[in-house]
């Protein structure tokens, strides 16, 4: 009996987890952790993988609920500043102007008036409020194609391509009549990089464990999503063919040429090796550096408006398009990137990613807080599984200057080589 009592006293306190999702990638990771116990309690939990609507309720000021140091949740209170399309664009525009006023080299422009470091979001306007501004831009470049997207929807829902002012006017009138979502309209990347004649985009995962100080990890196991049909520039005959223009799996999986075995996907590593072989090492390396810079600069753009609750972390799905000049463009940022697996490799990727997130944000003594003191950014390891630390304001040599080519000191250049991130 005494031995049993000693065992009982030394038994670790369980971690009570809750989840709004029944996904294999999540449940596999919960089940394999011996001291994790499922709960359905609204308040008595330690780790919560919540939906954005639940997070909205938890942080609703009228409810007055405050997280304790033994609680961790997977969204920041106002993540929409980054993940809602209109706010994402608004914040990067504001960030640019602030840097220009300060004379910060990050806000510098080239001789053509374009931002040297921050020109990675296509020209974008809100509809219907910015219709007149957009119309003036359209008249200056009448050959451009534009893409309309609802602010708060995903998986390609509600997207329309347009190359005429009349089309956009008609669309706005229909939306107003039917009380649909408000929209943004962005310049369509009409000259994308093609592989095998097909358009693709990148879904890359970025983990933020703190906004002040900003701490960002990049997951090397993202993927490229390909269209079913071979690409031709948007024109009057194909502008409505979404199998040509939209890479979303939710759309492409319904196409007759969809490949269920590989899900129309390449791993990010495979893509980068292909580009290294076809475009050269320097070009591939430059592209990779630009992509990492997008993660950092876009997170910097929302840093001062994001509510930095120390109990929060967030794994974002960044969607990146690459054009023929190997320039990456940020299309959008997803707050809840899909954990649904369409292939065996997909399931492995997402299961491993959830494992690495938990290992990064949950300290080994949790729900005790001696190690973390309640902070999700407690971890000091530069690499956790497939996540690699690419930016940390709390560590010398990890500042934004190392992303400014030609601006770094010799010491920072050493840090850049060691910790800039790798696709290998």
Short mmCIF file of N, CA and C in Angstrom, two decimals, residues 193-322:
data_model
loop_
_atom_site.label_atom_id
_atom_site.label_comp_id
_atom_site.label_asym_id
_atom_site.label_seq_id
_atom_site.Cartn_x
_atom_site.Cartn_y
_atom_site.Cartn_z
N UNK A 193 4.67 31.15 -62.70
CA UNK A 193 5.63 30.11 -63.05
C UNK A 193 4.87 28.82 -63.28
N UNK A 194 5.18 28.12 -64.36
CA UNK A 194 4.51 26.87 -64.70
C UNK A 194 5.47 25.70 -64.60
N UNK A 195 4.97 24.56 -64.20
CA UNK A 195 5.72 23.30 -64.26
C UNK A 195 4.86 22.29 -64.99
N UNK A 196 5.40 21.75 -66.07
CA UNK A 196 4.60 20.85 -66.89
C UNK A 196 3.42 21.56 -67.53
N UNK A 197 3.54 22.88 -67.70
CA UNK A 197 2.48 23.66 -68.30
C UNK A 197 1.35 24.00 -67.35
N UNK A 198 1.48 23.64 -66.06
CA UNK A 198 0.39 23.84 -65.11
C UNK A 198 0.75 24.87 -64.04
N UNK A 199 -0.28 25.59 -63.64
CA UNK A 199 -0.14 26.58 -62.58
C UNK A 199 -0.13 25.89 -61.22
N UNK A 200 0.56 26.48 -60.26
CA UNK A 200 0.58 25.95 -58.90
C UNK A 200 0.77 27.10 -57.91
N UNK A 201 0.44 26.83 -56.67
CA UNK A 201 0.80 27.76 -55.61
C UNK A 201 1.38 26.96 -54.46
N UNK A 202 1.86 27.63 -53.45
CA UNK A 202 2.49 26.98 -52.29
C UNK A 202 1.63 27.15 -51.05
N UNK A 203 1.47 26.08 -50.30
CA UNK A 203 0.89 26.17 -48.96
C UNK A 203 2.04 25.88 -47.98
N UNK A 204 2.44 26.91 -47.26
CA UNK A 204 3.58 26.81 -46.34
C UNK A 204 3.12 27.17 -44.93
N UNK A 205 3.64 26.44 -43.95
CA UNK A 205 3.18 26.57 -42.57
C UNK A 205 4.17 27.38 -41.73
N UNK A 206 3.62 28.34 -41.01
CA UNK A 206 4.41 29.25 -40.19
C UNK A 206 3.82 29.26 -38.79
N UNK A 207 4.65 29.03 -37.79
CA UNK A 207 4.21 28.99 -36.40
C UNK A 207 4.73 30.24 -35.68
N UNK A 208 3.81 30.99 -35.08
CA UNK A 208 4.17 32.16 -34.27
C UNK A 208 3.83 31.84 -32.82
N UNK A 209 4.83 31.92 -31.94
CA UNK A 209 4.60 31.64 -30.52
C UNK A 209 4.52 32.91 -29.68
N UNK A 210 4.84 34.04 -30.28
CA UNK A 210 4.74 35.32 -29.58
C UNK A 210 4.84 36.44 -30.61
N UNK A 211 4.11 37.54 -30.36
CA UNK A 211 4.23 38.72 -31.22
C UNK A 211 5.09 39.81 -30.58
N UNK A 212 5.19 39.80 -29.26
CA UNK A 212 6.06 40.77 -28.57
C UNK A 212 6.78 40.06 -27.43
N UNK A 213 8.02 39.62 -27.63
CA UNK A 213 8.83 39.76 -28.85
C UNK A 213 8.35 38.77 -29.93
N UNK A 214 8.50 39.18 -31.18
CA UNK A 214 8.05 38.35 -32.30
C UNK A 214 8.96 37.13 -32.45
N UNK A 215 8.33 35.96 -32.52
CA UNK A 215 9.08 34.71 -32.64
C UNK A 215 8.38 33.83 -33.68
N UNK A 216 9.12 33.48 -34.76
CA UNK A 216 8.52 32.81 -35.91
C UNK A 216 9.31 31.56 -36.26
N UNK A 217 8.58 30.47 -36.46
CA UNK A 217 9.15 29.22 -36.95
C UNK A 217 8.58 28.91 -38.33
N UNK A 218 9.41 28.30 -39.18
CA UNK A 218 8.98 27.87 -40.52
C UNK A 218 9.05 26.36 -40.60
N UNK A 219 7.99 25.75 -41.15
CA UNK A 219 7.96 24.30 -41.31
C UNK A 219 8.42 23.94 -42.72
N UNK A 220 9.43 23.07 -42.82
CA UNK A 220 10.03 22.74 -44.11
C UNK A 220 9.17 21.79 -44.95
N UNK A 221 8.09 21.28 -44.37
CA UNK A 221 7.30 20.26 -45.05
C UNK A 221 6.00 20.79 -45.64
N UNK A 222 6.04 21.95 -46.28
CA UNK A 222 4.86 22.44 -46.99
C UNK A 222 4.72 21.74 -48.32
N UNK A 223 3.84 22.26 -49.18
CA UNK A 223 3.64 21.59 -50.47
C UNK A 223 3.18 22.58 -51.53
N UNK A 224 3.33 22.16 -52.78
CA UNK A 224 2.82 22.90 -53.93
C UNK A 224 1.54 22.22 -54.40
N UNK A 225 0.52 23.02 -54.73
CA UNK A 225 -0.77 22.50 -55.20
C UNK A 225 -0.93 22.87 -56.67
N UNK A 226 -1.13 21.87 -57.51
CA UNK A 226 -1.21 22.08 -58.95
C UNK A 226 -2.65 22.04 -59.45
N UNK A 227 -2.89 22.81 -60.51
CA UNK A 227 -4.18 22.74 -61.21
C UNK A 227 -4.24 21.47 -62.06
N UNK A 228 -5.46 21.04 -62.36
CA UNK A 228 -5.65 19.88 -63.24
C UNK A 228 -5.31 20.20 -64.69
N UNK A 229 -5.78 21.36 -65.14
CA UNK A 229 -5.66 21.71 -66.56
C UNK A 229 -4.41 22.54 -66.81
N UNK A 230 -3.88 22.45 -68.03
CA UNK A 230 -2.73 23.27 -68.41
C UNK A 230 -3.15 24.73 -68.49
N UNK A 231 -2.21 25.59 -68.13
CA UNK A 231 -2.51 27.00 -67.97
C UNK A 231 -2.43 27.75 -69.29
N UNK A 232 -3.41 28.63 -69.48
CA UNK A 232 -3.34 29.67 -70.51
C UNK A 232 -3.80 30.96 -69.83
N UNK A 233 -3.20 32.08 -70.21
CA UNK A 233 -3.54 33.35 -69.58
C UNK A 233 -5.04 33.59 -69.63
N UNK A 234 -5.55 34.21 -68.57
CA UNK A 234 -6.99 34.46 -68.49
C UNK A 234 -7.46 35.29 -69.67
N UNK A 235 -8.49 34.83 -70.35
CA UNK A 235 -9.07 35.54 -71.48
C UNK A 235 -10.57 35.27 -71.51
N UNK A 236 -11.25 35.81 -72.52
CA UNK A 236 -12.71 35.73 -72.57
C UNK A 236 -13.22 34.29 -72.62
N UNK A 237 -12.43 33.38 -73.18
CA UNK A 237 -12.90 32.00 -73.35
C UNK A 237 -12.65 31.11 -72.14
N UNK A 238 -11.64 31.45 -71.30
CA UNK A 238 -11.32 30.54 -70.18
C UNK A 238 -11.41 31.19 -68.80
N UNK A 239 -11.88 32.44 -68.75
CA UNK A 239 -11.83 33.18 -67.50
C UNK A 239 -12.70 32.55 -66.41
N UNK A 240 -13.68 31.74 -66.80
CA UNK A 240 -14.55 31.09 -65.82
C UNK A 240 -14.12 29.67 -65.50
N UNK A 241 -13.03 29.20 -66.12
CA UNK A 241 -12.57 27.83 -65.90
C UNK A 241 -11.66 27.78 -64.67
N UNK A 242 -12.23 27.41 -63.54
CA UNK A 242 -11.47 27.43 -62.29
C UNK A 242 -10.47 26.28 -62.20
N UNK A 243 -10.59 25.26 -63.04
CA UNK A 243 -9.59 24.18 -63.05
C UNK A 243 -8.26 24.66 -63.64
N UNK A 244 -8.31 25.80 -64.35
CA UNK A 244 -7.10 26.42 -64.89
C UNK A 244 -6.51 27.43 -63.91
N UNK A 245 -7.39 28.18 -63.24
CA UNK A 245 -6.96 29.38 -62.51
C UNK A 245 -6.84 29.24 -61.00
N UNK A 246 -7.59 28.34 -60.37
CA UNK A 246 -7.56 28.22 -58.91
C UNK A 246 -6.94 26.90 -58.49
N UNK A 247 -5.99 26.96 -57.59
CA UNK A 247 -5.25 25.76 -57.18
C UNK A 247 -5.88 25.05 -55.99
N UNK A 248 -6.91 25.62 -55.40
CA UNK A 248 -7.50 25.04 -54.19
C UNK A 248 -7.89 23.58 -54.40
N UNK A 249 -7.46 22.73 -53.46
CA UNK A 249 -7.78 21.30 -53.55
C UNK A 249 -9.29 21.08 -53.53
N UNK A 250 -10.01 21.92 -52.77
CA UNK A 250 -11.47 21.78 -52.69
C UNK A 250 -12.13 21.92 -54.05
N UNK A 251 -11.48 22.63 -54.97
CA UNK A 251 -11.99 22.78 -56.33
C UNK A 251 -11.40 21.72 -57.25
N UNK A 252 -10.08 21.56 -57.21
CA UNK A 252 -9.39 20.66 -58.14
C UNK A 252 -9.79 19.19 -57.98
N UNK A 253 -10.18 18.77 -56.78
CA UNK A 253 -10.50 17.36 -56.55
C UNK A 253 -11.76 16.91 -57.30
N UNK A 254 -12.53 17.88 -57.80
CA UNK A 254 -13.72 17.53 -58.56
C UNK A 254 -13.44 17.44 -60.07
N UNK A 255 -12.21 17.77 -60.47
CA UNK A 255 -11.86 17.71 -61.89
C UNK A 255 -11.61 16.29 -62.36
N UNK A 256 -11.87 16.02 -63.62
CA UNK A 256 -11.72 14.66 -64.17
C UNK A 256 -10.28 14.19 -64.19
N UNK A 257 -9.32 15.13 -64.21
CA UNK A 257 -7.90 14.75 -64.26
C UNK A 257 -7.23 14.76 -62.88
N UNK A 258 -8.02 14.91 -61.84
CA UNK A 258 -7.45 14.95 -60.49
C UNK A 258 -6.84 13.59 -60.14
N UNK A 259 -5.61 13.62 -59.62
CA UNK A 259 -4.90 12.40 -59.26
C UNK A 259 -5.03 12.15 -57.76
N UNK A 260 -5.84 11.17 -57.38
CA UNK A 260 -6.08 10.90 -55.96
C UNK A 260 -4.86 10.33 -55.25
N UNK A 261 -3.94 9.75 -56.01
CA UNK A 261 -2.75 9.15 -55.39
C UNK A 261 -1.83 10.21 -54.81
N UNK A 262 -1.53 11.24 -55.59
CA UNK A 262 -0.65 12.30 -55.07
C UNK A 262 -1.38 13.61 -54.82
N UNK A 263 -2.69 13.65 -55.11
CA UNK A 263 -3.49 14.82 -54.77
C UNK A 263 -3.09 16.09 -55.49
N UNK A 264 -2.48 15.95 -56.68
CA UNK A 264 -2.00 17.12 -57.43
C UNK A 264 -0.99 17.95 -56.62
N UNK A 265 -0.19 17.27 -55.79
CA UNK A 265 0.74 17.98 -54.91
C UNK A 265 2.18 17.50 -55.10
N UNK A 266 3.08 18.44 -54.91
CA UNK A 266 4.51 18.16 -54.75
C UNK A 266 4.91 18.64 -53.37
N UNK A 267 5.85 17.96 -52.75
CA UNK A 267 6.39 18.49 -51.51
C UNK A 267 7.19 19.76 -51.81
N UNK A 268 7.28 20.63 -50.82
CA UNK A 268 8.04 21.87 -51.00
C UNK A 268 9.50 21.57 -51.31
N UNK A 269 10.05 20.57 -50.66
CA UNK A 269 11.44 20.20 -50.93
C UNK A 269 11.62 19.76 -52.38
N UNK A 270 10.69 18.93 -52.85
CA UNK A 270 10.76 18.46 -54.24
C UNK A 270 10.72 19.64 -55.20
N UNK A 271 9.83 20.58 -54.93
CA UNK A 271 9.72 21.77 -55.77
C UNK A 271 11.02 22.55 -55.78
N UNK A 272 11.62 22.75 -54.61
CA UNK A 272 12.83 23.55 -54.54
C UNK A 272 14.00 22.84 -55.22
N UNK A 273 14.07 21.53 -55.10
CA UNK A 273 15.11 20.79 -55.82
C UNK A 273 14.92 20.91 -57.33
N UNK A 274 13.66 20.87 -57.77
CA UNK A 274 13.36 21.04 -59.20
C UNK A 274 13.81 22.42 -59.67
N UNK A 275 13.50 23.45 -58.89
CA UNK A 275 13.89 24.81 -59.29
C UNK A 275 15.40 24.99 -59.26
N UNK A 276 16.04 24.35 -58.31
CA UNK A 276 17.50 24.42 -58.25
C UNK A 276 18.12 23.79 -59.48
N UNK A 277 17.52 22.67 -59.94
CA UNK A 277 18.04 21.97 -61.12
C UNK A 277 17.75 22.72 -62.41
N UNK A 278 16.59 23.39 -62.49
CA UNK A 278 16.19 24.05 -63.74
C UNK A 278 16.55 25.53 -63.80
N UNK A 279 16.62 26.20 -62.64
CA UNK A 279 16.89 27.64 -62.61
C UNK A 279 18.25 27.99 -62.03
N UNK A 280 18.88 27.02 -61.36
CA UNK A 280 20.18 27.26 -60.76
C UNK A 280 20.09 27.45 -59.25
N UNK A 281 21.19 27.15 -58.57
CA UNK A 281 21.22 27.22 -57.11
C UNK A 281 20.97 28.63 -56.60
N UNK A 282 21.63 29.62 -57.20
CA UNK A 282 21.50 30.99 -56.72
C UNK A 282 20.07 31.50 -56.84
N UNK A 283 19.42 31.17 -57.96
CA UNK A 283 18.04 31.61 -58.17
C UNK A 283 17.10 30.95 -57.16
N UNK A 284 17.30 29.65 -56.92
CA UNK A 284 16.46 28.94 -55.96
C UNK A 284 16.68 29.48 -54.55
N UNK A 285 17.91 29.73 -54.21
CA UNK A 285 18.24 30.26 -52.88
C UNK A 285 17.64 31.65 -52.68
N UNK A 286 17.72 32.49 -53.71
CA UNK A 286 17.15 33.83 -53.64
C UNK A 286 15.64 33.76 -53.44
N UNK A 287 14.98 32.88 -54.17
CA UNK A 287 13.54 32.71 -54.03
C UNK A 287 13.19 32.30 -52.60
N UNK A 288 13.94 31.33 -52.08
CA UNK A 288 13.68 30.85 -50.72
C UNK A 288 13.83 31.98 -49.70
N UNK A 289 14.88 32.77 -49.86
CA UNK A 289 15.11 33.90 -48.97
C UNK A 289 13.94 34.89 -49.04
N UNK A 290 13.44 35.15 -50.25
CA UNK A 290 12.32 36.09 -50.41
C UNK A 290 11.06 35.56 -49.73
N UNK A 291 10.84 34.25 -49.82
CA UNK A 291 9.66 33.65 -49.19
C UNK A 291 9.74 33.79 -47.67
N UNK A 292 10.91 33.49 -47.10
CA UNK A 292 11.07 33.65 -45.66
C UNK A 292 10.87 35.12 -45.25
N UNK A 293 11.33 36.02 -46.08
CA UNK A 293 11.17 37.45 -45.79
C UNK A 293 9.70 37.84 -45.75
N UNK A 294 8.89 37.26 -46.63
CA UNK A 294 7.45 37.53 -46.63
C UNK A 294 6.84 37.16 -45.29
N UNK A 295 7.21 35.99 -44.77
CA UNK A 295 6.68 35.57 -43.46
C UNK A 295 7.01 36.60 -42.39
N UNK A 296 8.26 37.02 -42.37
CA UNK A 296 8.71 37.95 -41.33
C UNK A 296 8.05 39.31 -41.49
N UNK A 297 8.08 39.87 -42.69
CA UNK A 297 7.57 41.23 -42.89
C UNK A 297 6.06 41.31 -42.69
N UNK A 298 5.32 40.28 -43.12
CA UNK A 298 3.88 40.32 -42.93
C UNK A 298 3.52 40.19 -41.45
N UNK A 299 4.26 39.36 -40.71
CA UNK A 299 4.02 39.28 -39.27
C UNK A 299 4.44 40.57 -38.57
N UNK A 300 5.52 41.20 -39.03
CA UNK A 300 5.92 42.49 -38.48
C UNK A 300 4.83 43.54 -38.72
N UNK A 301 4.16 43.44 -39.87
CA UNK A 301 3.14 44.42 -40.22
C UNK A 301 1.96 44.40 -39.25
N UNK A 302 1.69 43.25 -38.62
CA UNK A 302 0.55 43.15 -37.70
C UNK A 302 1.00 43.12 -36.24
N UNK A 303 2.30 43.15 -36.01
CA UNK A 303 2.84 42.98 -34.66
C UNK A 303 2.25 43.95 -33.65
N UNK A 304 2.15 45.21 -34.02
CA UNK A 304 1.73 46.22 -33.06
C UNK A 304 0.21 46.29 -32.87
N UNK A 305 -0.54 45.63 -33.74
CA UNK A 305 -2.00 45.63 -33.57
C UNK A 305 -2.50 44.29 -33.02
N UNK A 306 -1.64 43.28 -33.01
CA UNK A 306 -2.04 41.97 -32.52
C UNK A 306 -2.04 41.95 -30.99
N UNK A 307 -3.11 41.41 -30.41
CA UNK A 307 -3.16 41.24 -28.95
C UNK A 307 -2.28 40.05 -28.59
N UNK A 308 -1.19 40.32 -27.88
CA UNK A 308 -0.18 39.29 -27.63
C UNK A 308 -0.44 38.58 -26.30
N UNK A 309 -1.48 37.76 -26.27
CA UNK A 309 -1.75 36.97 -25.07
C UNK A 309 -0.68 35.88 -24.96
N UNK A 310 -0.01 35.81 -23.82
CA UNK A 310 1.13 34.89 -23.67
C UNK A 310 0.72 33.43 -23.68
N UNK A 311 -0.58 33.13 -23.58
CA UNK A 311 -1.04 31.75 -23.58
C UNK A 311 -1.37 31.25 -24.99
N UNK A 312 -1.15 32.10 -26.00
CA UNK A 312 -1.58 31.78 -27.37
C UNK A 312 -0.40 31.47 -28.28
N UNK A 313 -0.68 30.66 -29.27
CA UNK A 313 0.22 30.43 -30.41
C UNK A 313 -0.66 30.31 -31.63
N UNK A 314 -0.06 30.32 -32.81
CA UNK A 314 -0.87 30.16 -34.02
C UNK A 314 -0.03 29.58 -35.14
N UNK A 315 -0.58 28.58 -35.79
CA UNK A 315 0.04 28.01 -36.99
C UNK A 315 -0.74 28.49 -38.20
N UNK A 316 -0.09 29.29 -39.03
CA UNK A 316 -0.74 29.88 -40.20
C UNK A 316 -0.41 29.10 -41.46
N UNK A 317 -1.37 29.09 -42.38
CA UNK A 317 -1.11 28.56 -43.71
C UNK A 317 -0.92 29.73 -44.67
N UNK A 318 0.33 30.00 -45.05
CA UNK A 318 0.63 31.07 -46.00
C UNK A 318 0.50 30.52 -47.42
N UNK A 319 -0.28 31.20 -48.25
CA UNK A 319 -0.42 30.81 -49.65
C UNK A 319 0.41 31.76 -50.51
N UNK A 320 1.37 31.19 -51.21
CA UNK A 320 2.34 31.96 -52.00
C UNK A 320 2.23 31.56 -53.47
N UNK A 321 2.22 32.56 -54.36
CA UNK A 321 2.27 32.32 -55.81
C UNK A 321 3.62 32.82 -56.33
N UNK A 322 4.21 32.08 -57.24
CA UNK A 322 5.50 32.46 -57.84
C UNK A 322 5.27 32.82 -59.30
#
